[in-house]
Amino acid sequence: MFELRLVKTATDANAARRLAREAVWLRELGEVRSLDGQIPRLIEQGVDAHGRPYLTLGIHEASGETRAFTHDHARFLASLGKARFRAAEFEVSGKCQWLQRALSEMPEKSALLEQAYDDCETALLYWTGPYVLSQGDFAPWNIRRFGSQLFVFDWGETYADASPLDDVLHYLMIQRRVKTVPLLRRAMVRAQEFALEAYPEWTWRPRVIGALTLVYLLGVILHRGASRADPVVGAYWKLLEKRSAWMPV
């Protein structure tokens, strides 16, 4: 298969951090056989003549973006999840600890976000489940098809110990900036189907799916700075306000 070369150059400190993070994960994931040929190959990492960090990546010539969440997407995420995997209770997971830290570092406290986090803790109090590797921005614009496989770009937002539903919900919701309860419920149904297939040894009752959906929404809001002027944050904020309409009791 023909391989192209892509050079990514950082233009500011934030982009430099993303490139450094991407390099770390591409090195690790390059050793995962089930992902072979589906992610960029790290060829070189360095600093150019202007002092700007850069990465040289080998990428496959792929095409055919799709908006639907297909079996191929589910298969890719199942493989990615097993690349970094551990079973844990929510309160000791990296995702929980990150949420706690992000809430504590907010310049202005938000009663809504604090209450939503408390709802997560309560709903997941006695649940143990898988925490996995997340691509971080698993969305149609970062994915192309070649044959029956996917090729997934942009690993600068990747993180470990994520909820197993984060990437699925992100794919289903971010492209439409979902803010209505019926659309959210459809995304939750598809996420539950994925969880049952990818991780059948754990319990995926509606209360757990609802709580992990809340975990996803909170994570995106806090990661993007919690500003309601951000269209994604604004849409997700509305869903938090309406959570009594979609959170199973």
CSV table of C-alpha atoms in Angstrom, one decimal:
chain,number,residue,atom,x,y,z
A,1,MET,CA,0.0,0.0,0.0
A,2,PHE,CA,1.3,3.4,-0.9
A,3,GLU,CA,2.5,5.6,2.0
A,4,LEU,CA,2.5,9.4,2.0
A,5,ARG,CA,4.6,11.6,4.3
A,6,LEU,CA,3.0,14.3,6.4
A,7,VAL,CA,5.0,16.9,8.3
A,8,LYS,CA,3.2,18.5,11.2
A,9,THR,CA,4.8,21.7,12.6
A,10,ALA,CA,3.9,23.4,15.9
A,11,THR,CA,3.2,27.2,15.7
A,12,ASP,CA,2.6,27.9,19.4
A,13,ALA,CA,3.2,26.3,22.8
A,14,ASN,CA,-0.2,24.5,22.8
A,15,ALA,CA,0.5,22.9,19.4
A,16,ALA,CA,3.9,21.9,20.6
A,17,ARG,CA,2.4,20.1,23.6
A,18,ARG,CA,-0.1,18.3,21.3
A,19,LEU,CA,2.7,17.2,18.9
A,20,ALA,CA,4.8,15.9,21.9
A,21,ARG,CA,1.8,14.0,23.2
A,22,GLU,CA,1.0,12.6,19.7
A,23,ALA,CA,4.6,11.3,19.3
A,24,VAL,CA,4.4,9.5,22.7
A,25,TRP,CA,1.2,7.7,21.8
A,26,LEU,CA,2.2,6.9,18.2
A,27,ARG,CA,5.4,5.2,19.5
A,28,GLU,CA,3.4,3.1,21.9
A,29,LEU,CA,0.5,2.3,19.5
A,30,GLY,CA,2.9,1.4,16.8
A,31,GLU,CA,3.6,-1.8,18.7
A,32,VAL,CA,0.0,-2.8,18.9
A,33,ARG,CA,-0.5,-5.4,16.1
A,34,SER,CA,-4.3,-5.1,16.0
A,35,LEU,CA,-3.9,-1.4,15.0
A,36,ASP,CA,-1.2,-2.0,12.3
A,37,GLY,CA,-1.8,0.1,9.2
A,38,GLN,CA,-4.7,2.0,10.8
A,39,ILE,CA,-2.7,4.9,12.5
A,40,PRO,CA,0.1,7.2,11.3
A,41,ARG,CA,3.6,5.8,11.5
A,42,LEU,CA,6.0,8.1,13.4
A,43,ILE,CA,9.1,8.6,11.1
A,44,GLU,CA,10.9,11.5,12.8
A,45,GLN,CA,10.5,14.0,15.6
A,46,GLY,CA,12.6,17.1,15.8
A,47,VAL,CA,13.0,20.9,15.8
A,48,ASP,CA,13.2,22.8,12.5
A,49,ALA,CA,15.6,25.7,11.6
A,50,HIS,CA,13.2,28.2,13.2
A,51,GLY,CA,13.0,26.4,16.5
A,52,ARG,CA,9.6,24.9,15.9
A,53,PRO,CA,8.9,21.3,16.9
A,54,TYR,CA,7.8,19.0,14.1
A,55,LEU,CA,6.7,15.4,13.4
A,56,THR,CA,7.1,13.5,10.2
A,57,LEU,CA,4.4,10.9,9.8
A,58,GLY,CA,3.8,8.1,7.4
A,59,ILE,CA,0.1,7.9,6.4
A,60,HIS,CA,-1.9,5.7,4.1
A,61,GLU,CA,-3.6,7.2,1.1
A,62,ALA,CA,-7.2,6.6,2.2
A,63,SER,CA,-10.6,8.2,1.4
A,64,GLY,CA,-14.2,7.8,2.0
A,65,GLU,CA,-15.2,9.7,5.1
A,66,THR,CA,-18.5,8.5,6.6
A,67,ARG,CA,-20.7,10.1,9.3
A,68,ALA,CA,-22.3,6.8,10.4
A,69,PHE,CA,-20.9,4.8,13.3
A,70,THR,CA,-20.3,1.4,11.6
A,71,HIS,CA,-19.1,-2.0,12.6
A,72,ASP,CA,-15.6,-0.9,11.4
A,73,HIS,CA,-15.6,2.0,13.9
A,74,ALA,CA,-16.7,-0.3,16.7
A,75,ARG,CA,-14.0,-2.8,15.8
A,76,PHE,CA,-11.3,-0.1,15.8
A,77,LEU,CA,-12.3,1.2,19.2
A,78,ALA,CA,-12.5,-2.2,20.7
A,79,SER,CA,-8.9,-2.8,19.6
A,80,LEU,CA,-7.8,0.6,20.8
A,81,GLY,CA,-9.4,0.0,24.2
A,82,LYS,CA,-7.5,-3.2,24.7
A,83,ALA,CA,-4.2,-1.5,24.0
A,84,ARG,CA,-4.4,0.2,27.4
A,85,PHE,CA,-6.9,-1.4,29.7
A,86,ARG,CA,-7.7,-1.9,33.3
A,87,ALA,CA,-10.7,-2.7,35.4
A,88,ALA,CA,-11.5,-0.3,38.2
A,89,GLU,CA,-14.1,1.4,40.3
A,90,PHE,CA,-15.0,4.9,39.1
A,91,GLU,CA,-13.6,6.7,42.1
A,92,VAL,CA,-10.0,5.3,41.5
A,93,SER,CA,-10.0,5.7,37.7
A,94,GLY,CA,-7.9,8.3,36.0
A,95,LYS,CA,-11.0,9.8,34.4
A,96,CYS,CA,-12.6,10.4,37.8
A,97,GLN,CA,-9.4,12.0,39.2
A,98,TRP,CA,-9.1,14.2,36.1
A,99,LEU,CA,-12.7,15.4,36.5
A,100,GLN,CA,-12.1,16.2,40.2
A,101,ARG,CA,-8.9,18.1,39.4
A,102,ALA,CA,-10.5,20.1,36.5
A,103,LEU,CA,-13.4,21.1,38.7
A,104,SER,CA,-11.1,22.2,41.5
A,105,GLU,CA,-9.1,24.4,39.1
A,106,MET,CA,-12.0,26.2,37.6
A,107,PRO,CA,-11.6,30.0,38.2
A,108,GLU,CA,-15.3,30.2,39.1
A,109,LYS,CA,-17.2,27.4,40.7
A,110,SER,CA,-20.3,26.0,38.9
A,111,ALA,CA,-23.1,24.5,41.0
A,112,LEU,CA,-24.4,22.7,37.9
A,113,LEU,CA,-21.1,21.0,37.1
A,114,GLU,CA,-20.5,20.1,40.7
A,115,GLN,CA,-24.0,18.6,41.0
A,116,ALA,CA,-23.5,16.7,37.7
A,117,TYR,CA,-20.2,15.2,39.0
A,118,ASP,CA,-21.9,14.2,42.2
A,119,ASP,CA,-24.6,12.4,40.1
A,120,CYS,CA,-21.8,10.5,38.3
A,121,GLU,CA,-20.3,9.3,41.6
A,122,THR,CA,-23.6,8.3,43.0
A,123,ALA,CA,-24.7,6.3,39.9
A,124,LEU,CA,-21.3,4.5,39.6
A,125,LEU,CA,-20.7,4.0,43.3
A,126,TYR,CA,-20.9,0.2,43.2
A,127,TRP,CA,-19.9,-0.4,39.6
A,128,THR,CA,-16.6,-1.8,38.5
A,129,GLY,CA,-15.8,-1.7,34.8
A,130,PRO,CA,-13.2,-1.2,32.1
A,131,TYR,CA,-11.2,2.0,31.7
A,132,VAL,CA,-9.4,2.2,28.4
A,133,LEU,CA,-7.4,4.3,25.9
A,134,SER,CA,-9.3,7.1,24.2
A,135,GLN,CA,-8.2,8.7,20.9
A,136,GLY,CA,-9.5,12.0,22.3
A,137,ASP,CA,-11.2,13.4,19.1
A,138,PHE,CA,-12.7,10.4,17.4
A,139,ALA,CA,-14.7,12.2,14.8
A,140,PRO,CA,-15.4,11.8,11.1
A,141,TRP,CA,-12.9,14.6,10.1
A,142,ASN,CA,-10.1,12.5,11.7
A,143,ILE,CA,-11.0,9.2,10.1
A,144,ARG,CA,-10.8,7.9,6.5
A,145,ARG,CA,-11.5,4.5,5.0
A,146,PHE,CA,-9.3,2.2,3.0
A,147,GLY,CA,-11.0,-1.1,2.1
A,148,SER,CA,-12.7,-2.6,5.2
A,149,GLN,CA,-10.4,-0.7,7.6
A,150,LEU,CA,-10.2,2.7,9.0
A,151,PHE,CA,-7.2,5.1,9.1
A,152,VAL,CA,-7.4,7.4,12.1
A,153,PHE,CA,-5.4,10.7,12.2
A,154,ASP,CA,-4.6,13.2,15.0
A,155,TRP,CA,-3.5,11.6,18.2
A,156,GLY,CA,-2.6,14.8,20.1
A,157,GLU,CA,-5.6,14.5,22.5
A,158,THR,CA,-5.2,10.9,23.3
A,159,TYR,CA,-5.4,9.9,27.0
A,160,ALA,CA,-5.5,6.7,29.1
A,161,ASP,CA,-8.0,5.5,31.7
A,162,ALA,CA,-10.9,6.9,29.8
A,163,SER,CA,-14.5,5.8,30.0
A,164,PRO,CA,-15.1,3.0,27.4
A,165,LEU,CA,-18.0,5.1,26.0
A,166,ASP,CA,-16.1,8.4,25.5
A,167,ASP,CA,-15.0,7.8,21.9
A,168,VAL,CA,-18.3,6.3,20.8
A,169,LEU,CA,-20.4,9.1,22.3
A,170,HIS,CA,-18.0,11.7,20.9
A,171,TYR,CA,-18.3,10.3,17.4
A,172,LEU,CA,-22.1,10.2,17.6
A,173,MET,CA,-22.5,13.6,19.2
A,174,ILE,CA,-19.7,16.1,18.3
A,175,GLN,CA,-20.5,16.2,14.6
A,176,ARG,CA,-24.1,17.4,15.3
A,177,ARG,CA,-23.4,19.3,18.5
A,178,VAL,CA,-26.3,17.3,20.0
A,179,LYS,CA,-28.4,19.3,22.4
A,180,THR,CA,-31.8,17.6,22.3
A,181,VAL,CA,-32.8,14.8,24.5
A,182,PRO,CA,-34.1,12.4,21.8
A,183,LEU,CA,-30.8,12.6,19.9
A,184,LEU,CA,-28.9,12.0,23.1
A,185,ARG,CA,-31.0,9.0,23.9
A,186,ARG,CA,-30.2,7.5,20.5
A,187,ALA,CA,-26.5,8.0,21.0
A,188,MET,CA,-26.8,6.3,24.4
A,189,VAL,CA,-28.5,3.3,22.9
A,190,ARG,CA,-25.8,2.9,20.3
A,191,ALA,CA,-23.1,3.3,23.0
A,192,GLN,CA,-24.7,0.6,25.0
A,193,GLU,CA,-24.8,-1.7,22.0
A,194,PHE,CA,-21.1,-1.1,21.6
A,195,ALA,CA,-20.3,-1.7,25.2
A,196,LEU,CA,-22.2,-5.0,25.3
A,197,GLU,CA,-20.3,-6.2,22.2
A,198,ALA,CA,-16.9,-5.0,23.1
A,199,TYR,CA,-16.9,-5.7,26.8
A,200,PRO,CA,-19.6,-8.4,27.4
A,201,GLU,CA,-18.2,-9.4,30.8
A,202,TRP,CA,-19.4,-6.2,32.5
A,203,THR,CA,-22.8,-5.0,33.4
A,204,TRP,CA,-24.2,-2.3,31.1
A,205,ARG,CA,-27.6,-1.5,32.7
A,206,PRO,CA,-29.2,1.8,31.8
A,207,ARG,CA,-28.1,3.6,35.0
A,208,VAL,CA,-24.4,2.9,34.1
A,209,ILE,CA,-24.8,4.1,30.5
A,210,GLY,CA,-26.5,7.3,31.8
A,211,ALA,CA,-23.7,7.9,34.3
A,212,LEU,CA,-21.0,7.3,31.7
A,213,THR,CA,-22.8,9.7,29.3
A,214,LEU,CA,-22.7,12.3,32.0
A,215,VAL,CA,-19.0,11.6,32.5
A,216,TYR,CA,-18.4,12.2,28.8
A,217,LEU,CA,-20.4,15.5,28.8
A,218,LEU,CA,-18.6,16.8,31.8
A,219,GLY,CA,-15.2,15.8,30.4
A,220,VAL,CA,-15.8,17.7,27.1
A,221,ILE,CA,-17.1,20.8,28.9
A,222,LEU,CA,-14.2,21.0,31.3
A,223,HIS,CA,-11.6,20.2,28.6
A,224,ARG,CA,-12.9,23.0,26.5
A,225,GLY,CA,-12.8,25.5,29.3
A,226,ALA,CA,-16.5,25.5,30.4
A,227,SER,CA,-17.3,28.6,28.4
A,228,ARG,CA,-20.8,28.5,27.1
A,229,ALA,CA,-19.8,30.8,24.2
A,230,ASP,CA,-18.1,27.6,22.8
A,231,PRO,CA,-20.9,26.1,20.7
A,232,VAL,CA,-20.1,22.5,21.8
A,233,VAL,CA,-20.0,23.5,25.4
A,234,GLY,CA,-23.2,25.4,25.1
A,235,ALA,CA,-25.0,22.4,23.6
A,236,TYR,CA,-23.6,20.0,26.2
A,237,TRP,CA,-24.4,22.4,29.0
A,238,LYS,CA,-28.1,22.3,27.9
A,239,LEU,CA,-28.0,18.5,28.2
A,240,LEU,CA,-26.7,18.8,31.7
A,241,GLU,CA,-29.5,21.1,32.6
A,242,LYS,CA,-32.0,18.6,31.2
A,243,ARG,CA,-30.4,15.5,32.7
A,244,SER,CA,-33.5,14.6,34.7
A,245,ALA,CA,-35.2,13.9,31.4
A,246,TRP,CA,-32.6,11.3,30.2
A,247,MET,CA,-30.6,10.0,33.2
A,248,PRO,CA,-32.1,6.6,34.2
A,249,VAL,CA,-33.0,6.4,37.9
